[in-house]
Tab-separated table of C-alpha atoms and ligand atoms in Angstrom:
chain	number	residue	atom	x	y	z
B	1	UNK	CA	-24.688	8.717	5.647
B	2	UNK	CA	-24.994	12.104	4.289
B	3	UNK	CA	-22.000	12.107	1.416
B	4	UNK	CA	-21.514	16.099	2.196
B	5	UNK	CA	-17.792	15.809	3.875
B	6	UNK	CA	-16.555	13.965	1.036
B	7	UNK	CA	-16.651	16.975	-1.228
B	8	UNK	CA	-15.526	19.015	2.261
B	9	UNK	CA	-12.895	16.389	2.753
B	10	UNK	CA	-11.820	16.584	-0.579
B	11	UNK	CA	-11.272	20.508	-0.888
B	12	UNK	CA	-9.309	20.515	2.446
B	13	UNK	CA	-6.662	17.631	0.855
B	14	UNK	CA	-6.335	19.745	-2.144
B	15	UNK	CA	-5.479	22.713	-0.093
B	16	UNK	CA	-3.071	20.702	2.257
B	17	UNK	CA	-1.044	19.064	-0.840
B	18	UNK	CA	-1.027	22.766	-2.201
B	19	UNK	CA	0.874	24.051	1.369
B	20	UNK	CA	2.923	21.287	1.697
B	21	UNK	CA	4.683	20.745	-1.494
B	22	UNK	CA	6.230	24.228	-0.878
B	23	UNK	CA	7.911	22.455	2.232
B	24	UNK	CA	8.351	18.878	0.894
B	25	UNK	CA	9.445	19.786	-2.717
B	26	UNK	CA	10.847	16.838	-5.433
B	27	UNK	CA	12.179	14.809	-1.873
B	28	UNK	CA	10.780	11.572	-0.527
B	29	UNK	CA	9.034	12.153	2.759
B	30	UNK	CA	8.679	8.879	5.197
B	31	UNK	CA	6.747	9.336	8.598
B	32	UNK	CA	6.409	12.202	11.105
B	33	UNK	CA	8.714	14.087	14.068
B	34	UNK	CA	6.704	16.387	15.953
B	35	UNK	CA	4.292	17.236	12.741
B	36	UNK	CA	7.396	17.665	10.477
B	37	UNK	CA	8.148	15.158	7.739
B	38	UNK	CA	11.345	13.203	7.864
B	39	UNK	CA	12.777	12.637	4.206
B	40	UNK	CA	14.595	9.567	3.078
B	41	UNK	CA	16.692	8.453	-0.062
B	42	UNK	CA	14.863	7.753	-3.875
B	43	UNK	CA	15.411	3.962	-2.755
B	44	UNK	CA	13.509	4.007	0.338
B	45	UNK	CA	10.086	1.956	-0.358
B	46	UNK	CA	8.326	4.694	1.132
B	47	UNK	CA	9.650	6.629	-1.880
B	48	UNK	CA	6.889	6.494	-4.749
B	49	UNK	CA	3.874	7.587	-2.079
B	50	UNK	CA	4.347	11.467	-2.212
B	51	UNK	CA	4.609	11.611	-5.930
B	52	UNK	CA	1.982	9.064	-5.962
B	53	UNK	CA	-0.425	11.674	-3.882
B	54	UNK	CA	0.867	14.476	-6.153
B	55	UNK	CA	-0.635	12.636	-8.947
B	56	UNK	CA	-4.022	11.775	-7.318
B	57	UNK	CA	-4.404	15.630	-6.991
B	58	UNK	CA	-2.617	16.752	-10.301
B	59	UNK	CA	-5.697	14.408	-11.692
B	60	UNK	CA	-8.147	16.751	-10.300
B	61	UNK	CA	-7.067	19.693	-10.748
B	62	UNK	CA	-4.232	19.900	-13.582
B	63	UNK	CA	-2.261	21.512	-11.390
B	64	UNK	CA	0.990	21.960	-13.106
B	65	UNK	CA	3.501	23.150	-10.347
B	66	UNK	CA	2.172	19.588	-8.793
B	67	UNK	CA	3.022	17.816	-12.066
B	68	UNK	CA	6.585	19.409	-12.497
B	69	UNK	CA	7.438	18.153	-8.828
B	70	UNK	CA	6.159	14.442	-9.255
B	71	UNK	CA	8.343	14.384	-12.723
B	72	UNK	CA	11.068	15.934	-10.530
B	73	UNK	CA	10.999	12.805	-7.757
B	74	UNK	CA	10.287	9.918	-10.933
B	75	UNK	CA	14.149	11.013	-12.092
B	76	UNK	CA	15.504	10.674	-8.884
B	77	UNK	CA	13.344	7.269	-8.211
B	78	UNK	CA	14.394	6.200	-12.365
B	79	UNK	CA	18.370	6.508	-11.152
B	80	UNK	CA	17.872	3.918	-8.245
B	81	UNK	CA	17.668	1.260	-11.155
B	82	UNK	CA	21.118	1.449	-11.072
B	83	UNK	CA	21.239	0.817	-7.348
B	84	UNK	CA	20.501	-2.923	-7.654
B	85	UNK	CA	22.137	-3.731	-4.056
B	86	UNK	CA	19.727	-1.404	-2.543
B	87	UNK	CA	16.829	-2.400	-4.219
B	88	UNK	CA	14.090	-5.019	-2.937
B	89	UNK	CA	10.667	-6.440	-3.925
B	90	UNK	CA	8.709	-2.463	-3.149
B	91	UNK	CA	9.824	-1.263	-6.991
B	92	UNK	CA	6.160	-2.170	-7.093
B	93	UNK	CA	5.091	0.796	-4.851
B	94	UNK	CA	7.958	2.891	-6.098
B	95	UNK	CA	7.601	2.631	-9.765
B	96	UNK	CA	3.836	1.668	-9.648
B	97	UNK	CA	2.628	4.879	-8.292
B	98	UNK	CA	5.919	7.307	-9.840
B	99	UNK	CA	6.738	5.702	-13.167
B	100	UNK	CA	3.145	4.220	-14.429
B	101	UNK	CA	1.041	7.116	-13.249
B	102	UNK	CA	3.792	9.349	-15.526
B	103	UNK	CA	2.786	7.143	-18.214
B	104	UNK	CA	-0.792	7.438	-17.736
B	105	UNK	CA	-0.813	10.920	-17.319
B	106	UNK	CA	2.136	12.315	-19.676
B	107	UNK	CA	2.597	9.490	-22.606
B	108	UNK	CA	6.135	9.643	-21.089
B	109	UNK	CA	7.553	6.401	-22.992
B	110	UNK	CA	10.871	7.085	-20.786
B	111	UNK	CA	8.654	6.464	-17.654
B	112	UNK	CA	7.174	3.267	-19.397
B	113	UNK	CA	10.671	1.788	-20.083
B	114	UNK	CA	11.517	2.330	-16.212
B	115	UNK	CA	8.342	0.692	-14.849
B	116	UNK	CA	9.255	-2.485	-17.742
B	117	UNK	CA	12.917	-2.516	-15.705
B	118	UNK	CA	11.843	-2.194	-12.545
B	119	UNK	CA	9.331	-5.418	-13.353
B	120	UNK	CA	11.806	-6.912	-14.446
B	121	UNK	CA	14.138	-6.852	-11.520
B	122	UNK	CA	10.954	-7.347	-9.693
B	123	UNK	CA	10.583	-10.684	-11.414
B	124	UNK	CA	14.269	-11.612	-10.992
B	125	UNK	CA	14.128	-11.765	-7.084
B	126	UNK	CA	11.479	-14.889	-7.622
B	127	UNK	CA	12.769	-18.489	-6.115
B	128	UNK	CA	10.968	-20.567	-8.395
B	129	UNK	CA	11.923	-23.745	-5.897
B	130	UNK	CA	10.006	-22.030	-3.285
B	131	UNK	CA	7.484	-20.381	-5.394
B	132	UNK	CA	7.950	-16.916	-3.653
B	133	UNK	CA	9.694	-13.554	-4.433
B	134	UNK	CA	12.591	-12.387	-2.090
B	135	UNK	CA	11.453	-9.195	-0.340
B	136	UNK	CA	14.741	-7.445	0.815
B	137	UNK	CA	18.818	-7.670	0.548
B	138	UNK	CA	20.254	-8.552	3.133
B	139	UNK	CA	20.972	-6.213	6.532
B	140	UNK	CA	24.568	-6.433	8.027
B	141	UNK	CA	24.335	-10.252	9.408
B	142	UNK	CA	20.890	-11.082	8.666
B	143	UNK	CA	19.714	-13.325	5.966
B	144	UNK	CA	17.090	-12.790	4.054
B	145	UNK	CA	17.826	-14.853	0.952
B	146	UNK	CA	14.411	-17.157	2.064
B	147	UNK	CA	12.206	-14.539	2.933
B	148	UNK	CA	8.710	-13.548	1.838
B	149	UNK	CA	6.371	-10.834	3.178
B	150	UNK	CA	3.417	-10.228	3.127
B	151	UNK	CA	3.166	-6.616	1.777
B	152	UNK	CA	5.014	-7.999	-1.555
B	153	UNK	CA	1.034	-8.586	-2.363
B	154	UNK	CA	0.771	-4.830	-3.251
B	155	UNK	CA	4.037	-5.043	-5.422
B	156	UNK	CA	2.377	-7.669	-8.266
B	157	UNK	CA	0.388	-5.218	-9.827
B	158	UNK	CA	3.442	-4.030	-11.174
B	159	UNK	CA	3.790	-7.902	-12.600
B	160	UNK	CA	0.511	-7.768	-14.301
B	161	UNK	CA	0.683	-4.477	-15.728
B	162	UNK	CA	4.141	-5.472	-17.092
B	163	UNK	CA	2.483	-8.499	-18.763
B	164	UNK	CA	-0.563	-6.658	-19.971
B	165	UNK	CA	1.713	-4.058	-21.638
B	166	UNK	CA	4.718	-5.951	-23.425
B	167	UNK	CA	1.922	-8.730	-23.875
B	168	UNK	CA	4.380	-11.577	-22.363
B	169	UNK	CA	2.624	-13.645	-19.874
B	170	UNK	CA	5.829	-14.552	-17.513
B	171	UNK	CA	5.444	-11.436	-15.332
B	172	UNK	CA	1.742	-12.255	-14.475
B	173	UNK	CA	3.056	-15.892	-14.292
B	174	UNK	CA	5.305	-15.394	-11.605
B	175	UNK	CA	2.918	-12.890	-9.806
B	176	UNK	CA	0.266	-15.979	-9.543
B	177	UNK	CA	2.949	-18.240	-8.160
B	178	UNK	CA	3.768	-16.097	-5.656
B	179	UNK	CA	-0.361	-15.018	-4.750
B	180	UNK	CA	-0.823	-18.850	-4.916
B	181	UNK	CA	2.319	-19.466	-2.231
B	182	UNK	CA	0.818	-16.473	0.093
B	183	UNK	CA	-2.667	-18.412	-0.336
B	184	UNK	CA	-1.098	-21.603	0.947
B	185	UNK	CA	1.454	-20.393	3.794
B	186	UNK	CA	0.401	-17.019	5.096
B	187	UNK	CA	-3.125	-16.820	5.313
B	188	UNK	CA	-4.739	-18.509	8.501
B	189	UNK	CA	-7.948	-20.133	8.638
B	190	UNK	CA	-9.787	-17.356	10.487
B	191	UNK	CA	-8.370	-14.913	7.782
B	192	UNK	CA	-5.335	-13.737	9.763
B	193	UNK	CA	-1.878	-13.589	8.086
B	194	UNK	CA	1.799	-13.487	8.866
B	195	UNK	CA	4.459	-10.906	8.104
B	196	UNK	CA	6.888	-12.481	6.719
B	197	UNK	CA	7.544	-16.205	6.157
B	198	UNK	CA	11.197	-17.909	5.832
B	199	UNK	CA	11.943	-20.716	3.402
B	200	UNK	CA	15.027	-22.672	2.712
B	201	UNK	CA	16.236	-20.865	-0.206
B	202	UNK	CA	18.275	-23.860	-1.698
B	203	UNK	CA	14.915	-26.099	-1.435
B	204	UNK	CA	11.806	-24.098	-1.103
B	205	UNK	CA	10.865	-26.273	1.975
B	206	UNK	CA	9.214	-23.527	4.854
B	207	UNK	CA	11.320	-22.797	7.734
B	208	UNK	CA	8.897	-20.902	9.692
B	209	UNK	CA	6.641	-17.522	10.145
B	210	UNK	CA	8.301	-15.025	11.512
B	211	UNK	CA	6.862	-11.752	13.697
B	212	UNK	CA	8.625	-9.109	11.213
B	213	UNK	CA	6.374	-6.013	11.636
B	214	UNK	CA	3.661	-7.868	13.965
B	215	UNK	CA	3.668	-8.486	17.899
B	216	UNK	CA	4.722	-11.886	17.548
B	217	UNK	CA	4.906	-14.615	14.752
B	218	UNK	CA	1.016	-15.822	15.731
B	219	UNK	CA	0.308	-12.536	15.677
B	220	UNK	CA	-1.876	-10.492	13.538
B	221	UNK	CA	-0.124	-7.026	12.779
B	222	UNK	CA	-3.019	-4.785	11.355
B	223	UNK	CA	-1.136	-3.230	8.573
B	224	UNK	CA	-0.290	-6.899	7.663
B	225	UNK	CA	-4.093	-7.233	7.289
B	226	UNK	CA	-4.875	-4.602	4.931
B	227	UNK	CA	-1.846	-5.001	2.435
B	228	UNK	CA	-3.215	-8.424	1.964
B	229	UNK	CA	-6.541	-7.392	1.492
B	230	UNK	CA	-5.846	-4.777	-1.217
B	231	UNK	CA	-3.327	-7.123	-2.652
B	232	UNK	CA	-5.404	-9.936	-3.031
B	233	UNK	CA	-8.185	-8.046	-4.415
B	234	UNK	CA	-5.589	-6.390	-7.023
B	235	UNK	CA	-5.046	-9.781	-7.945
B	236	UNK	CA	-8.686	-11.021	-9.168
B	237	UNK	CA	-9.251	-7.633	-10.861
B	238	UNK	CA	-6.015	-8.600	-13.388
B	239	UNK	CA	-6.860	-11.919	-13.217
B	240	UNK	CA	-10.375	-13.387	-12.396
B	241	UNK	CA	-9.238	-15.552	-10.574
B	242	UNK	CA	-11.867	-16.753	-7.711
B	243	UNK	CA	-9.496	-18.052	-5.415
B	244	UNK	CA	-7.804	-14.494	-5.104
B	245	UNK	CA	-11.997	-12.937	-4.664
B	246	UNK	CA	-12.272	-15.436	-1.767
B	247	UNK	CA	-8.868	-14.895	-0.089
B	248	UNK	CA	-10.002	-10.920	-0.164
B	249	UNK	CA	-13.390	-11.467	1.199
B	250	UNK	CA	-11.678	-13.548	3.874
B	251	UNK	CA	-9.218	-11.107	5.196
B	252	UNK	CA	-11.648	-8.368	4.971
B	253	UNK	CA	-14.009	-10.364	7.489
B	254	UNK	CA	-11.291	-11.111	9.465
B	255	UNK	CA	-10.228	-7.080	9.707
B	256	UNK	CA	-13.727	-6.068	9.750
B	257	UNK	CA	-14.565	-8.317	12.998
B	258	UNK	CA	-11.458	-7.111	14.640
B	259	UNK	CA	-12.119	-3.218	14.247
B	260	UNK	CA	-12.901	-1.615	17.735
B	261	UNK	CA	-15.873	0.964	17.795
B	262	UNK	CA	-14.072	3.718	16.027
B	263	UNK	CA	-13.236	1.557	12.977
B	264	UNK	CA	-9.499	2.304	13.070
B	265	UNK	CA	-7.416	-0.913	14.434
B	266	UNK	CA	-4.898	-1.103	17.028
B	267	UNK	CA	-0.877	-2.113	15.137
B	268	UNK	CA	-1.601	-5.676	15.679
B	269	UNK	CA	-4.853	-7.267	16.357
B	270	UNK	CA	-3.637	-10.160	18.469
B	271	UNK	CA	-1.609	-7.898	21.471
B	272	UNK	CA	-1.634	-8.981	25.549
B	273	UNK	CA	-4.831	-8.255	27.350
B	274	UNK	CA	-2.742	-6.161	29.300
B	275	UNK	CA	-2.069	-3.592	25.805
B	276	UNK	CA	-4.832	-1.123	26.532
B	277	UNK	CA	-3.363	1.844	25.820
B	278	UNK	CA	-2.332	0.333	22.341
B	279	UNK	CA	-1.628	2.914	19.474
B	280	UNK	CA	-3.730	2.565	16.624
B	281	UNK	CA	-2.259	2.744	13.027
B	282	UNK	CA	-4.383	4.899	10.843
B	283	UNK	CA	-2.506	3.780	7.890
B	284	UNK	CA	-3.700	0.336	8.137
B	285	UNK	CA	-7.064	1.341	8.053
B	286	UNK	CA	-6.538	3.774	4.904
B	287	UNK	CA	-4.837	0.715	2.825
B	288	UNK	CA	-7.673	-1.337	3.891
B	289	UNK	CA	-10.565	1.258	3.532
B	290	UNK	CA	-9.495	1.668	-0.315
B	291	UNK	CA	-9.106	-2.445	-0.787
B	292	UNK	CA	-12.414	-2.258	0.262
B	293	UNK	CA	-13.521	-0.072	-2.562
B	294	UNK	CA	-11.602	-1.943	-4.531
B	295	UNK	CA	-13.669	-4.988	-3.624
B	296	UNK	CA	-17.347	-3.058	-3.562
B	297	UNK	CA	-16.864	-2.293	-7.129
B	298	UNK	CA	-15.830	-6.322	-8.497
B	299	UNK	CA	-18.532	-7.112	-6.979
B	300	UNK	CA	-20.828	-4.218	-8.151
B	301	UNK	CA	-23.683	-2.392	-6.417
B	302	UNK	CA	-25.990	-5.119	-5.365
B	303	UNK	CA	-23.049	-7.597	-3.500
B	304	UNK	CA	-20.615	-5.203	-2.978
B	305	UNK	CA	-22.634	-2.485	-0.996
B	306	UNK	CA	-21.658	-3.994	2.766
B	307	UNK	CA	-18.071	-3.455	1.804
B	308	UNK	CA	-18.359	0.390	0.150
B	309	UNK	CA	-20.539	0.901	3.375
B	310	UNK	CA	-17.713	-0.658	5.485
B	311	UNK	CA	-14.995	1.556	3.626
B	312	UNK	CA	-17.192	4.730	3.965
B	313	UNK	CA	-17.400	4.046	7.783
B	314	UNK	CA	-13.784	3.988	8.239
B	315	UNK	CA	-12.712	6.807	5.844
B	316	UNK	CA	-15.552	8.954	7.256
B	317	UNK	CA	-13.984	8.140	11.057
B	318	UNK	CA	-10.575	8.702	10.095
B	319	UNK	CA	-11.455	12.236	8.422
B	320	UNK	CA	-13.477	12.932	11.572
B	321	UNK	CA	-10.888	11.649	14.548
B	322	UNK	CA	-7.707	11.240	13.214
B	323	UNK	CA	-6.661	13.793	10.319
B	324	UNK	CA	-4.965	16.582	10.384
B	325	UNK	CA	-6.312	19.245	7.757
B	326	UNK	CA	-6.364	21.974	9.407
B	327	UNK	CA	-3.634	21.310	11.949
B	328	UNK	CA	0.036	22.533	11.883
B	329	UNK	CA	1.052	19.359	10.839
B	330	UNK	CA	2.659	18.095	7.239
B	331	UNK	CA	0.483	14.989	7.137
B	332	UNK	CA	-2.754	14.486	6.580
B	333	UNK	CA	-3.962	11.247	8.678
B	334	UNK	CA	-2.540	11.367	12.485
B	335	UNK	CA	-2.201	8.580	14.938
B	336	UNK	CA	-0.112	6.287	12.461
B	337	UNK	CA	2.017	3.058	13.521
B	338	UNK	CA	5.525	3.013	11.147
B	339	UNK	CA	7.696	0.205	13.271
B	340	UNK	CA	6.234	-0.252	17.154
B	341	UNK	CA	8.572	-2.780	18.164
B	342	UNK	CA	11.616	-0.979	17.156
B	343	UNK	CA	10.133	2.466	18.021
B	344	UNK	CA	10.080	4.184	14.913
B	345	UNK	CA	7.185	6.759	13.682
B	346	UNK	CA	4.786	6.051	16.420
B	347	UNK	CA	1.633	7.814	16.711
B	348	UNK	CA	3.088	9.522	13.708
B	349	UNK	CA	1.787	10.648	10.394
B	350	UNK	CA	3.154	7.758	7.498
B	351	UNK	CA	3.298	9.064	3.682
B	352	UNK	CA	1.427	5.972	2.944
B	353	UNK	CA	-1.580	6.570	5.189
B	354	UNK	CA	-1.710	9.310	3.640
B	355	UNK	CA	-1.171	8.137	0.034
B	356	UNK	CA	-4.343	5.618	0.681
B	357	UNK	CA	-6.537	8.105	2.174
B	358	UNK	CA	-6.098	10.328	-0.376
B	359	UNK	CA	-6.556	7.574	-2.896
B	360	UNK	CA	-9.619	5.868	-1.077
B	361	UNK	CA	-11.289	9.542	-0.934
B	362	UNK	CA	-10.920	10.160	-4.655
B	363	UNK	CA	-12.505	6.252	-5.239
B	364	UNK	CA	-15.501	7.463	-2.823
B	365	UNK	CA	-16.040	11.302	-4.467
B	366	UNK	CA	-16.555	9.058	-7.868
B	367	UNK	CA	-18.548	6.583	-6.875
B	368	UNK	CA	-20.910	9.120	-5.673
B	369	UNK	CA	-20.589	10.431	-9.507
B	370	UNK	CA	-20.630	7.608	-11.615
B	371	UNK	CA	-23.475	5.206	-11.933
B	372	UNK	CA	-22.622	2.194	-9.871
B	373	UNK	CA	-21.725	-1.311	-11.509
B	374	UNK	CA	-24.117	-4.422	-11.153
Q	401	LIG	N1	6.989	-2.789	5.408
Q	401	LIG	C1	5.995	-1.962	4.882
Q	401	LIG	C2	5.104	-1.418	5.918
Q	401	LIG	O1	5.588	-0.856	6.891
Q	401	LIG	O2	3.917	-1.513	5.796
């Protein structure tokens, strides 16, 4: 393929970020209405994406209008710490990609010490009878005391780094228990997984899977798909762990084989024959386009070339069929899937989509600059 639009791509994001973040400020954009952004509070878990993306570009081009903003939503995303009813297992997202790329990029030890709290109340919703960590509070009358989901794969990295950083293994401890549990009760045979799964929070004994996001709980909800394929490859890179390599490489042919012609999947990969006119979710194909890459490059040059080659495929589709660059539209990727069942951000740009297409076209423009591993 030639590797021209990647450069092409690249420029256009840059300019796009550059328009928007007149419009979208130090706020926390969620998914599309009619091409406009809806905005949400500092504790949504949609909330660490935009200054995630600000970052991703600020690390290009040191642009410092971007920087101020990102520093600007990190405050407001640092006071939700103090919000502990409203919080839930996505401090991962929301501190992972606000707080830790601060660090990274400014020294900022204030930003450190809010990632270190936000791991730790990450590591205080695990159930160590069921081996799994509690994704949400509860909502009105629903319990979720026993729940576990399946996106809660992308929040461990903030486990490891917590580990890695104050050199104290329990944070990567728990993170392993609760990999090991998804291992065991949410990934199917053929590489499918569940959205959520319920346990009996008093013994740890497995009520049941549960549809959450998906079409059903036997379902395969794309999106579903792709956090656990990033996830789990997260996972071996902090750990080496083989099991976690083989889980990856298991989902990945399982969302691979699934992919109709254009490379972009319908919501959920298990709908009624009768779904034709399905909408596709182009996020789900941007998270799992950059697990991909994350995959190609454990497994360097040699083994890992089918799955950069799978990724470019994808990211190249979505940049040619589904983005909005040069639209009059906020978001970058189009043709997004927030909530189907309930309704919500349909055929919709998603921060998040864009967030991982952003991300996944930054890992491509350097692998074509780098000299590959083996
Ligand atoms: N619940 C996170 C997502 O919509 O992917």
């Amino acid at each position: 393929m030639d590797n021209a639009w990647i450069e092409k791509a690249w420029e256009q994001v840059v300019d796009k970020i550059g328009q928007t973040s007149h419009s979208i400020g130090a706020a926390f954009p969620n998914g599309t209405e009619n091409g406009r952004f809806v905005m949400t509070p500092a504790h949504d878990w949609v909330a660490g994406f935009w200054p995630g993306l600000l970052w991703l570009v600020y690390s290009e081009t040191k642009n410092e209008r971007l920087q101020a903003l990102a520093v600007a939503c990190e405050e407001q995303i640092s006071q939700t710490l103090w919000e502990f009813e409203h919080l839930h297992h996505d401090v991962g997202f929301m501190f992972g990609l606000s707080s830790i790329k601060q660090y990274e990029h400014l020294s900022d030890e204030a930003a450190k010490r809010h990632a270190l709290m936000a791991a730790s109340l990450l590591a205080g919703r695990f159930n160590p009878v069921g081996s799994f960590i509690r994704a949400w509070p509860n909502w009105g009358n629903e319990d979720h005391s026993g729940w576990a989901i399946i996106d809660c794969m992308m929040n461990l990295p903030l486990l490891y780094w917590a580990s890695e950083v104050i050199a104290d293994p329990r944070y990567r401890h728990i993170a392993e228990l609760h990999a090991d549990m998804v291992l065991k009760e949410f990934i199917q045979e053929d590489g499918s997984v569940h959205h959520i799964v319920a346990f009996d929070p008093e013994t740890g004994a497995r009520v049941g899977a549960l549809a959450g996001q998906g079409y059903a709980a036997d379902s395969a909800w794309s999106r579903g798909a792709a956090w656990a394929l990033y996830g789990f490859a997260l996972s071996y890179t902090y750990t080496g762990k083989e099991r976690y390599l083989s889980a990856t490489k298991r989902v990945a042919q399982f969302f691979l084989n699934h992919l109709p012609s254009d490379k972009v999947p319908y919501w959920d990969f298990r709908l009624p024959r009768d779904s034709v006119d399905a909408p596709r979710d182009s996020a789900a194909a941007a998270i799992a386009a950059s697990g991909l890459l994350e995959i190609a490059s454990i497994l360097g040059a040699v083994d890992g070339l089918s799955y950069k080659q799978a990724a470019e495929e994808i990211l190249f589709s979505l940049y040619q069929n589904y983005t909005g660059l040069q639209e009059d539209s906020e978001g970058i990727l189009l043709h997004g899937t927030g909530y189907f069942m309930q309704n919500i951000y349909v055929d919709a740009s998603l921060i998040y989509g864009d967030y991982y297409f952003v991300e996944a076209l930054l890992k491509l423009k350097h692998a074509y600059k780098t000299i590959p591993k083996n």
